[in-house]
């Protein structure tokens, strides 16, 4: 219990002694590390810091409450001092931070530190560490957070997926989710159990639920009627998870799954509800138009029926509406009716696992990237309402052309997930990862494993695009084949537009190949010609590391399309996706825009890391946990960026992705330190920006990127590009 409970500080912790966080304010203040230099980012924008005294900039808040007074009166615990970064002192002519930096404004201190870092000679390492981070001019709210209401519906298996299920039934596809959504007190699936009105989708869900609850209360309070019996669900609430949820390749069923009748309707006795009036006879099958009209009428009449009719009549009306909705067949949109985002000529940052987080995407946006995409999220985890998985979908307002990436191996899970995202997400497109090579994903028949079943790829794309709707476009990313010598992507990519895809990304490697060889751009060009003839945007991916690579691939693809039968001058690749190249040098997007090789200095690179840390504290928090989370992701990025070789030291331009240079000494000690492949040196760099960690750490990079290329089948770099 060394970490202080934030709710206790705010006076609202309900767990008391059972709380797993500490409630001893004095003990926490005595053990709290010294504040970082600079100003709290929330204080800088005239806002209240949400972390209180747990913020690592707490003394800059200017708050005069008891907790801050106690913190100011208690000597801060000094962390163990790290060893000197470099024994060599700074050059005589190098600018150093002014004496008495405690009274220097944060902006002036940051400018002095940057000037010291950019010293033309000597070490280039600032004398005063850690450096203050740049302050924001405003803190914009991130979007795509999971609301508590939707999360509860997913946990309790009450979210209405009838639209996605209707699409799957119309295609004759299997739905492996064993339980229908649980009925409310009025018999209608969906919602949060507070009303008997119809479940609304999208942003109107909260308003619809709030409006339905008073109507149900009025109906229950009418004279001569029995009050509606509430659904008993303590087991579900205690478990905090849905009764049954599909995973890729398996179905997990909890012990609290309710009994169901032979026709799939939840048992009244098992649910603990009042008896419902069953339909007199099985309704006749209706065509799609008639079913849509019946659904619309039932939805319009549901509020009035709930307020005036008897509970049994309302239950029968809700059951009829649900039956009509289940029989409704969604008419698929034609390709010309779908929203098609324009990727042509745009720079595209690949969805990168772990390191492609929101703060890193903000850095790339400042360096000129056009299209960004969130980290890969598993469809089944999103359907289970896992907050950690939904956090991967967050979007910063600066990301003006943004998509999210999901991964799943079966049409039912992916289509349900796409319906959910289409109703609650602000994104320009949803990308399906069909090229992830790691065993954890492929063993669940997802990722690259789908290349062995092209028919399933078609089923997933058709059902997902229909469930997503016309507001959000669908794309997918794949590789050229599963095993070496078994290229299959060219057999189906040109038909993806008919299935409902707006664009396709092709990585020029097989799953077996991983990153042991260079990407096959000849194969990508041949697929680009056929896709261009079919009117589909194809995005190439693999080993793009400079603006010359960009120009060569785009020009060669255009020439190949012009020489083909149907490509013409407008054929070729729509754009290129940059993955590992952006991790090693994110300024590659500036180089592409400006058509030049940027000989970036060590001080400028250090400023990028400072900006990343500042964005990380806004995203993950400025308290102790947020600082250490920012440090961990900074170390992951440093494990890639250490592979960069400065332009001024290269004998031949440009640097290639597969070139492994020998150890070298940079033009300054800071540049040499940034090129180190030793994890302890990365930790020392993080200490320059975030101060020493609370305890000594031993960092091992998740993707082992410093190994360049591993043996075939090894899990090196995972799905980085």
PDB file of C-alpha atoms in Angstrom, residues 128-366:
ATOM      1  CA  UNK A 128      21.557  20.293 -15.082  1.00  0.00           C
ATOM      2  CA  UNK A 129      19.346  17.198 -15.103  1.00  0.00           C
ATOM      3  CA  UNK A 130      16.560  16.277 -15.365  1.00  0.00           C
ATOM      4  CA  UNK A 131      15.447  18.714 -18.027  1.00  0.00           C
ATOM      5  CA  UNK A 132      12.125  20.539 -17.681  1.00  0.00           C
ATOM      6  CA  UNK A 133       9.546  19.373 -20.198  1.00  0.00           C
ATOM      7  CA  UNK A 134       7.825  21.726 -22.641  1.00  0.00           C
ATOM      8  CA  UNK A 135       4.537  23.110 -21.365  1.00  0.00           C
ATOM      9  CA  UNK A 136       1.300  22.796 -23.346  1.00  0.00           C
ATOM     10  CA  UNK A 137      -0.674  25.829 -24.456  1.00  0.00           C
ATOM     11  CA  UNK A 138      -3.883  23.814 -24.062  1.00  0.00           C
ATOM     12  CA  UNK A 139      -4.885  20.290 -23.060  1.00  0.00           C
ATOM     13  CA  UNK A 140      -7.424  18.887 -25.514  1.00  0.00           C
ATOM     14  CA  UNK A 141      -9.738  16.105 -24.470  1.00  0.00           C
ATOM     15  CA  UNK A 142      -9.174  12.727 -26.087  1.00  0.00           C
ATOM     16  CA  UNK A 143     -12.132  10.932 -27.660  1.00  0.00           C
ATOM     17  CA  UNK A 144     -13.238   7.299 -28.096  1.00  0.00           C
ATOM     18  CA  UNK A 145     -13.378   6.508 -24.395  1.00  0.00           C
ATOM     19  CA  UNK A 146     -15.616   3.622 -23.349  1.00  0.00           C
ATOM     20  CA  UNK A 147     -18.650   4.908 -21.488  1.00  0.00           C
ATOM     21  CA  UNK A 148     -19.675   3.182 -18.275  1.00  0.00           C
ATOM     22  CA  UNK A 149     -23.141   2.496 -19.644  1.00  0.00           C
ATOM     23  CA  UNK A 150     -21.903   0.655 -22.738  1.00  0.00           C
ATOM     24  CA  UNK A 151     -19.325  -1.237 -20.681  1.00  0.00           C
ATOM     25  CA  UNK A 152     -22.039  -2.437 -18.315  1.00  0.00           C
ATOM     26  CA  UNK A 153     -24.178  -3.602 -21.237  1.00  0.00           C
ATOM     27  CA  UNK A 154     -21.233  -5.572 -22.628  1.00  0.00           C
ATOM     28  CA  UNK A 155     -20.426  -7.080 -19.233  1.00  0.00           C
ATOM     29  CA  UNK A 156     -24.006  -8.184 -18.656  1.00  0.00           C
ATOM     30  CA  UNK A 157     -24.554  -9.421 -22.210  1.00  0.00           C
ATOM     31  CA  UNK A 158     -27.254  -6.835 -22.813  1.00  0.00           C
ATOM     32  CA  UNK A 159     -25.925  -4.959 -25.805  1.00  0.00           C
ATOM     33  CA  UNK A 160     -28.204  -5.239 -28.819  1.00  0.00           C
ATOM     34  CA  UNK A 161     -26.259  -6.894 -31.669  1.00  0.00           C
ATOM     35  CA  UNK A 162     -29.388  -7.814 -33.631  1.00  0.00           C
ATOM     36  CA  UNK A 163     -28.274  -5.808 -36.661  1.00  0.00           C
ATOM     37  CA  UNK A 164     -24.935  -7.619 -36.950  1.00  0.00           C
ATOM     38  CA  UNK A 165     -26.608 -10.976 -36.242  1.00  0.00           C
ATOM     39  CA  UNK A 166     -29.206 -10.289 -38.932  1.00  0.00           C
ATOM     40  CA  UNK A 167     -26.434  -9.672 -41.439  1.00  0.00           C
ATOM     41  CA  UNK A 168     -24.729 -12.913 -40.463  1.00  0.00           C
ATOM     42  CA  UNK A 169     -27.990 -14.877 -40.805  1.00  0.00           C
ATOM     43  CA  UNK A 170     -28.674 -13.379 -44.221  1.00  0.00           C
ATOM     44  CA  UNK A 171     -25.226 -14.573 -45.333  1.00  0.00           C
ATOM     45  CA  UNK A 172     -25.784 -18.026 -43.839  1.00  0.00           C
ATOM     46  CA  UNK A 173     -22.893 -17.623 -41.389  1.00  0.00           C
ATOM     47  CA  UNK A 174     -22.675 -19.288 -38.005  1.00  0.00           C
ATOM     48  CA  UNK A 175     -23.165 -17.248 -34.835  1.00  0.00           C
ATOM     49  CA  UNK A 176     -21.231 -18.918 -32.043  1.00  0.00           C
ATOM     50  CA  UNK A 177     -22.433 -16.605 -29.260  1.00  0.00           C
ATOM     51  CA  UNK A 178     -24.630 -19.033 -27.325  1.00  0.00           C
ATOM     52  CA  UNK A 179     -26.873 -16.616 -25.460  1.00  0.00           C
ATOM     53  CA  UNK A 180     -29.217 -13.979 -26.757  1.00  0.00           C
ATOM     54  CA  UNK A 181     -29.053 -10.591 -25.005  1.00  0.00           C
ATOM     55  CA  UNK A 182     -30.754 -10.762 -21.616  1.00  0.00           C
ATOM     56  CA  UNK A 183     -34.266  -9.273 -21.546  1.00  0.00           C
ATOM     57  CA  UNK A 184     -35.157  -6.292 -19.439  1.00  0.00           C
ATOM     58  CA  UNK A 185     -38.133  -6.143 -17.122  1.00  0.00           C
ATOM     59  CA  UNK A 186     -40.267  -5.379 -20.182  1.00  0.00           C
ATOM     60  CA  UNK A 187     -38.851  -8.264 -22.173  1.00  0.00           C
ATOM     61  CA  UNK A 188     -36.721  -6.207 -24.595  1.00  0.00           C
ATOM     62  CA  UNK A 189     -33.031  -7.119 -24.929  1.00  0.00           C
ATOM     63  CA  UNK A 190     -30.472  -4.386 -24.624  1.00  0.00           C
ATOM     64  CA  UNK A 191     -30.167  -1.368 -22.366  1.00  0.00           C
ATOM     65  CA  UNK A 192     -29.158  -1.311 -18.760  1.00  0.00           C
ATOM     66  CA  UNK A 193     -32.206  -2.797 -17.082  1.00  0.00           C
ATOM     67  CA  UNK A 194     -33.827   0.497 -16.048  1.00  0.00           C
ATOM     68  CA  UNK A 195     -36.662   0.657 -18.588  1.00  0.00           C
ATOM     69  CA  UNK A 196     -38.735  -1.350 -21.007  1.00  0.00           C
ATOM     70  CA  UNK A 197     -38.319   0.912 -24.021  1.00  0.00           C
ATOM     71  CA  UNK A 198     -36.345  -0.140 -27.083  1.00  0.00           C
ATOM     72  CA  UNK A 199     -32.563  -0.118 -26.841  1.00  0.00           C
ATOM     73  CA  UNK A 200     -31.031   2.771 -28.722  1.00  0.00           C
ATOM     74  CA  UNK A 201     -27.701   2.605 -30.462  1.00  0.00           C
ATOM     75  CA  UNK A 202     -25.006   5.226 -30.747  1.00  0.00           C
ATOM     76  CA  UNK A 203     -24.770   8.508 -28.885  1.00  0.00           C
ATOM     77  CA  UNK A 204     -28.514   8.534 -28.133  1.00  0.00           C
ATOM     78  CA  UNK A 205     -28.244   5.484 -25.839  1.00  0.00           C
ATOM     79  CA  UNK A 206     -27.891   7.492 -22.643  1.00  0.00           C
ATOM     80  CA  UNK A 207     -30.807   9.788 -23.458  1.00  0.00           C
ATOM     81  CA  UNK A 208     -33.015   6.871 -24.475  1.00  0.00           C
ATOM     82  CA  UNK A 209     -32.291   4.978 -21.274  1.00  0.00           C
ATOM     83  CA  UNK A 210     -32.953   8.039 -19.131  1.00  0.00           C
ATOM     84  CA  UNK A 211     -36.246   8.666 -20.939  1.00  0.00           C
ATOM     85  CA  UNK A 212     -37.378   5.041 -20.671  1.00  0.00           C
ATOM     86  CA  UNK A 213     -36.916   4.788 -16.895  1.00  0.00           C
ATOM     87  CA  UNK A 214     -39.588   7.378 -15.918  1.00  0.00           C
ATOM     88  CA  UNK A 215     -42.069   5.828 -18.346  1.00  0.00           C
ATOM     89  CA  UNK A 216     -41.601   2.429 -16.760  1.00  0.00           C
ATOM     90  CA  UNK A 217     -42.065   3.916 -13.309  1.00  0.00           C
ATOM     91  CA  UNK A 218     -45.357   5.552 -14.355  1.00  0.00           C
ATOM     92  CA  UNK A 219     -46.634   2.307 -15.829  1.00  0.00           C
ATOM     93  CA  UNK A 220     -45.711   0.390 -12.679  1.00  0.00           C
ATOM     94  CA  UNK A 221     -47.430   2.907 -10.400  1.00  0.00           C
ATOM     95  CA  UNK A 222     -50.826   2.823 -12.137  1.00  0.00           C
ATOM     96  CA  UNK A 223     -53.719   1.657  -9.895  1.00  0.00           C
ATOM     97  CA  UNK A 224     -54.864  -1.905 -10.269  1.00  0.00           C
ATOM     98  CA  UNK A 225     -51.596  -3.123 -11.739  1.00  0.00           C
ATOM     99  CA  UNK A 226     -48.837  -5.157 -10.193  1.00  0.00           C
ATOM    100  CA  UNK A 227     -45.430  -3.470 -10.138  1.00  0.00           C
ATOM    101  CA  UNK A 228     -42.922  -4.838 -12.624  1.00  0.00           C
ATOM    102  CA  UNK A 229     -40.640  -7.407 -11.108  1.00  0.00           C
ATOM    103  CA  UNK A 230     -36.995  -6.541 -11.436  1.00  0.00           C
ATOM    104  CA  UNK A 231     -34.536  -8.931 -13.009  1.00  0.00           C
ATOM    105  CA  UNK A 232     -32.411 -10.693 -10.401  1.00  0.00           C
ATOM    106  CA  UNK A 233     -28.805 -10.754 -11.511  1.00  0.00           C
ATOM    107  CA  UNK A 234     -26.449 -10.662  -8.496  1.00  0.00           C
ATOM    108  CA  UNK A 235     -24.192 -13.354  -9.935  1.00  0.00           C
ATOM    109  CA  UNK A 236     -23.618 -11.404 -13.125  1.00  0.00           C
ATOM    110  CA  UNK A 237     -22.953  -8.162 -11.294  1.00  0.00           C
ATOM    111  CA  UNK A 238     -20.462  -9.863  -8.987  1.00  0.00           C
ATOM    112  CA  UNK A 239     -18.645 -11.547 -11.841  1.00  0.00           C
ATOM    113  CA  UNK A 240     -18.441  -8.351 -13.877  1.00  0.00           C
ATOM    114  CA  UNK A 241     -18.292 -10.295 -17.144  1.00  0.00           C
ATOM    115  CA  UNK A 242     -20.681 -11.542 -19.827  1.00  0.00           C
ATOM    116  CA  UNK A 243     -22.183 -15.018 -19.489  1.00  0.00           C
ATOM    117  CA  UNK A 244     -20.708 -16.259 -22.701  1.00  0.00           C
ATOM    118  CA  UNK A 245     -18.200 -14.592 -24.955  1.00  0.00           C
ATOM    119  CA  UNK A 246     -16.516 -15.967 -28.006  1.00  0.00           C
ATOM    120  CA  UNK A 247     -12.782 -15.953 -28.350  1.00  0.00           C
ATOM    121  CA  UNK A 248     -10.931 -16.609 -31.608  1.00  0.00           C
ATOM    122  CA  UNK A 249     -11.442 -20.331 -31.933  1.00  0.00           C
ATOM    123  CA  UNK A 250     -13.274 -21.019 -28.653  1.00  0.00           C
ATOM    124  CA  UNK A 251     -16.305 -20.035 -26.612  1.00  0.00           C
ATOM    125  CA  UNK A 252     -15.848 -19.220 -22.931  1.00  0.00           C
ATOM    126  CA  UNK A 253     -18.966 -19.851 -20.789  1.00  0.00           C
ATOM    127  CA  UNK A 254     -19.157 -18.638 -17.200  1.00  0.00           C
ATOM    128  CA  UNK A 255     -20.664 -20.647 -14.385  1.00  0.00           C
ATOM    129  CA  UNK A 256     -23.435 -18.090 -14.014  1.00  0.00           C
ATOM    130  CA  UNK A 257     -24.946 -18.680 -17.464  1.00  0.00           C
ATOM    131  CA  UNK A 258     -28.716 -18.653 -17.296  1.00  0.00           C
ATOM    132  CA  UNK A 259     -30.890 -21.523 -18.470  1.00  0.00           C
ATOM    133  CA  UNK A 260     -32.488 -21.139 -21.885  1.00  0.00           C
ATOM    134  CA  UNK A 261     -35.568 -22.641 -23.396  1.00  0.00           C
ATOM    135  CA  UNK A 262     -35.329 -24.867 -26.477  1.00  0.00           C
ATOM    136  CA  UNK A 263     -36.149 -21.957 -28.778  1.00  0.00           C
ATOM    137  CA  UNK A 264     -33.277 -19.849 -27.409  1.00  0.00           C
ATOM    138  CA  UNK A 265     -35.478 -17.541 -25.283  1.00  0.00           C
ATOM    139  CA  UNK A 266     -34.091 -17.080 -21.741  1.00  0.00           C
ATOM    140  CA  UNK A 267     -36.063 -19.044 -19.166  1.00  0.00           C
ATOM    141  CA  UNK A 268     -38.439 -16.933 -17.064  1.00  0.00           C
ATOM    142  CA  UNK A 269     -37.783 -19.006 -13.950  1.00  0.00           C
ATOM    143  CA  UNK A 270     -34.015 -18.745 -14.383  1.00  0.00           C
ATOM    144  CA  UNK A 271     -34.134 -14.987 -14.912  1.00  0.00           C
ATOM    145  CA  UNK A 272     -36.453 -14.430 -11.966  1.00  0.00           C
ATOM    146  CA  UNK A 273     -38.983 -12.358 -13.962  1.00  0.00           C
ATOM    147  CA  UNK A 274     -42.751 -12.248 -13.972  1.00  0.00           C
ATOM    148  CA  UNK A 275     -44.404 -14.607 -16.502  1.00  0.00           C
ATOM    149  CA  UNK A 276     -44.570 -13.128 -19.990  1.00  0.00           C
ATOM    150  CA  UNK A 277     -47.357 -13.600 -22.515  1.00  0.00           C
ATOM    151  CA  UNK A 278     -46.021 -15.859 -25.290  1.00  0.00           C
ATOM    152  CA  UNK A 279     -47.069 -15.280 -28.982  1.00  0.00           C
ATOM    153  CA  UNK A 280     -50.215 -17.280 -29.911  1.00  0.00           C
ATOM    154  CA  UNK A 281     -48.629 -18.767 -32.979  1.00  0.00           C
ATOM    155  CA  UNK A 282     -45.362 -18.572 -34.826  1.00  0.00           C
ATOM    156  CA  UNK A 283     -45.276 -15.475 -36.966  1.00  0.00           C
ATOM    157  CA  UNK A 284     -45.092 -15.883 -40.672  1.00  0.00           C
ATOM    158  CA  UNK A 285     -41.738 -15.119 -42.254  1.00  0.00           C
ATOM    159  CA  UNK A 286     -41.702 -11.629 -43.737  1.00  0.00           C
ATOM    160  CA  UNK A 287     -39.558 -10.205 -46.469  1.00  0.00           C
ATOM    161  CA  UNK A 288     -36.974  -7.563 -45.595  1.00  0.00           C
ATOM    162  CA  UNK A 289     -39.142  -4.539 -46.465  1.00  0.00           C
ATOM    163  CA  UNK A 290     -42.171  -5.698 -44.471  1.00  0.00           C
ATOM    164  CA  UNK A 291     -39.966  -6.620 -41.511  1.00  0.00           C
ATOM    165  CA  UNK A 292     -38.364  -3.175 -41.561  1.00  0.00           C
ATOM    166  CA  UNK A 293     -41.791  -1.497 -41.504  1.00  0.00           C
ATOM    167  CA  UNK A 294     -42.938  -3.699 -38.614  1.00  0.00           C
ATOM    168  CA  UNK A 295     -39.761  -2.881 -36.689  1.00  0.00           C
ATOM    169  CA  UNK A 296     -40.249   0.850 -37.222  1.00  0.00           C
ATOM    170  CA  UNK A 297     -43.897   0.736 -36.085  1.00  0.00           C
ATOM    171  CA  UNK A 298     -43.016  -1.303 -33.012  1.00  0.00           C
ATOM    172  CA  UNK A 299     -40.223   1.120 -32.080  1.00  0.00           C
ATOM    173  CA  UNK A 300     -42.519   4.145 -32.449  1.00  0.00           C
ATOM    174  CA  UNK A 301     -45.346   2.573 -30.437  1.00  0.00           C
ATOM    175  CA  UNK A 302     -43.139   1.112 -27.682  1.00  0.00           C
ATOM    176  CA  UNK A 303     -43.043   4.218 -25.397  1.00  0.00           C
ATOM    177  CA  UNK A 304     -46.813   4.723 -25.572  1.00  0.00           C
ATOM    178  CA  UNK A 305     -47.503   1.048 -24.930  1.00  0.00           C
ATOM    179  CA  UNK A 306     -45.178   1.072 -21.919  1.00  0.00           C
ATOM    180  CA  UNK A 307     -47.060   3.994 -20.380  1.00  0.00           C
ATOM    181  CA  UNK A 308     -50.665   2.870 -20.979  1.00  0.00           C
ATOM    182  CA  UNK A 309     -50.844  -0.855 -21.547  1.00  0.00           C
ATOM    183  CA  UNK A 310     -50.679  -3.597 -18.964  1.00  0.00           C
ATOM    184  CA  UNK A 311     -47.272  -5.174 -18.309  1.00  0.00           C
ATOM    185  CA  UNK A 312     -48.254  -8.327 -20.198  1.00  0.00           C
ATOM    186  CA  UNK A 313     -49.339  -6.338 -23.246  1.00  0.00           C
ATOM    187  CA  UNK A 314     -46.125  -4.295 -23.176  1.00  0.00           C
ATOM    188  CA  UNK A 315     -44.081  -7.479 -22.961  1.00  0.00           C
ATOM    189  CA  UNK A 316     -45.884  -8.938 -25.957  1.00  0.00           C
ATOM    190  CA  UNK A 317     -45.322  -5.751 -27.983  1.00  0.00           C
ATOM    191  CA  UNK A 318     -41.637  -5.706 -27.108  1.00  0.00           C
ATOM    192  CA  UNK A 319     -41.301  -9.386 -28.006  1.00  0.00           C
ATOM    193  CA  UNK A 320     -42.979  -8.739 -31.359  1.00  0.00           C
ATOM    194  CA  UNK A 321     -40.641  -5.831 -32.057  1.00  0.00           C
ATOM    195  CA  UNK A 322     -37.633  -7.969 -31.223  1.00  0.00           C
ATOM    196  CA  UNK A 323     -38.870 -10.777 -33.473  1.00  0.00           C
ATOM    197  CA  UNK A 324     -39.459  -8.371 -36.349  1.00  0.00           C
ATOM    198  CA  UNK A 325     -35.991  -6.901 -35.878  1.00  0.00           C
ATOM    199  CA  UNK A 326     -34.381 -10.339 -35.848  1.00  0.00           C
ATOM    200  CA  UNK A 327     -36.122 -11.199 -39.142  1.00  0.00           C
ATOM    201  CA  UNK A 328     -35.049  -7.947 -40.762  1.00  0.00           C
ATOM    202  CA  UNK A 329     -32.373  -8.386 -43.428  1.00  0.00           C
ATOM    203  CA  UNK A 330     -29.957  -5.500 -43.855  1.00  0.00           C
ATOM    204  CA  UNK A 331     -29.762  -4.496 -47.512  1.00  0.00           C
ATOM    205  CA  UNK A 332     -26.045  -4.254 -48.334  1.00  0.00           C
ATOM    206  CA  UNK A 333     -24.773  -0.947 -49.603  1.00  0.00           C
ATOM    207  CA  UNK A 334     -23.380  -0.711 -53.080  1.00  0.00           C
ATOM    208  CA  UNK A 335     -19.725   0.358 -53.386  1.00  0.00           C
ATOM    209  CA  UNK A 336     -20.739   3.756 -54.779  1.00  0.00           C
ATOM    210  CA  UNK A 337     -22.907   4.382 -51.686  1.00  0.00           C
ATOM    211  CA  UNK A 338     -20.113   3.879 -49.171  1.00  0.00           C
ATOM    212  CA  UNK A 339     -17.896   6.575 -47.787  1.00  0.00           C
ATOM    213  CA  UNK A 340     -14.440   6.069 -49.299  1.00  0.00           C
ATOM    214  CA  UNK A 341     -11.559   7.901 -47.606  1.00  0.00           C
ATOM    215  CA  UNK A 342      -8.930   9.201 -49.992  1.00  0.00           C
ATOM    216  CA  UNK A 343      -5.483   7.766 -49.205  1.00  0.00           C
ATOM    217  CA  UNK A 344      -3.889   8.839 -52.489  1.00  0.00           C
ATOM    218  CA  UNK A 345      -0.510  10.487 -52.030  1.00  0.00           C
ATOM    219  CA  UNK A 346      -0.809  10.627 -48.236  1.00  0.00           C
ATOM    220  CA  UNK A 347       1.781   9.512 -45.715  1.00  0.00           C
ATOM    221  CA  UNK A 348       0.418   6.758 -43.497  1.00  0.00           C
ATOM    222  CA  UNK A 349       1.795   5.790 -40.076  1.00  0.00           C
ATOM    223  CA  UNK A 350       1.320   2.061 -39.584  1.00  0.00           C
ATOM    224  CA  UNK A 351      -0.610   0.734 -36.562  1.00  0.00           C
ATOM    225  CA  UNK A 352       2.309  -0.265 -34.355  1.00  0.00           C
ATOM    226  CA  UNK A 353       1.918  -2.552 -31.366  1.00  0.00           C
ATOM    227  CA  UNK A 354       3.111  -1.033 -28.062  1.00  0.00           C
ATOM    228  CA  UNK A 355       5.145   1.803 -29.560  1.00  0.00           C
ATOM    229  CA  UNK A 356       2.436   3.257 -31.803  1.00  0.00           C
ATOM    230  CA  UNK A 357       0.708   4.800 -28.799  1.00  0.00           C
ATOM    231  CA  UNK A 358      -1.139   8.109 -28.753  1.00  0.00           C
ATOM    232  CA  UNK A 359       1.795  10.295 -27.568  1.00  0.00           C
ATOM    233  CA  UNK A 360       4.018   8.854 -30.305  1.00  0.00           C
ATOM    234  CA  UNK A 361       1.332   9.524 -32.914  1.00  0.00           C
ATOM    235  CA  UNK A 362       1.193  13.123 -31.715  1.00  0.00           C
ATOM    236  CA  UNK A 363       4.930  13.431 -32.358  1.00  0.00           C
ATOM    237  CA  UNK A 364       4.468  12.051 -35.871  1.00  0.00           C
ATOM    238  CA  UNK A 365       1.596  14.465 -36.518  1.00  0.00           C
ATOM    239  CA  UNK A 366       3.861  17.357 -35.595  1.00  0.00           C
TER     240      UNK A 366
END
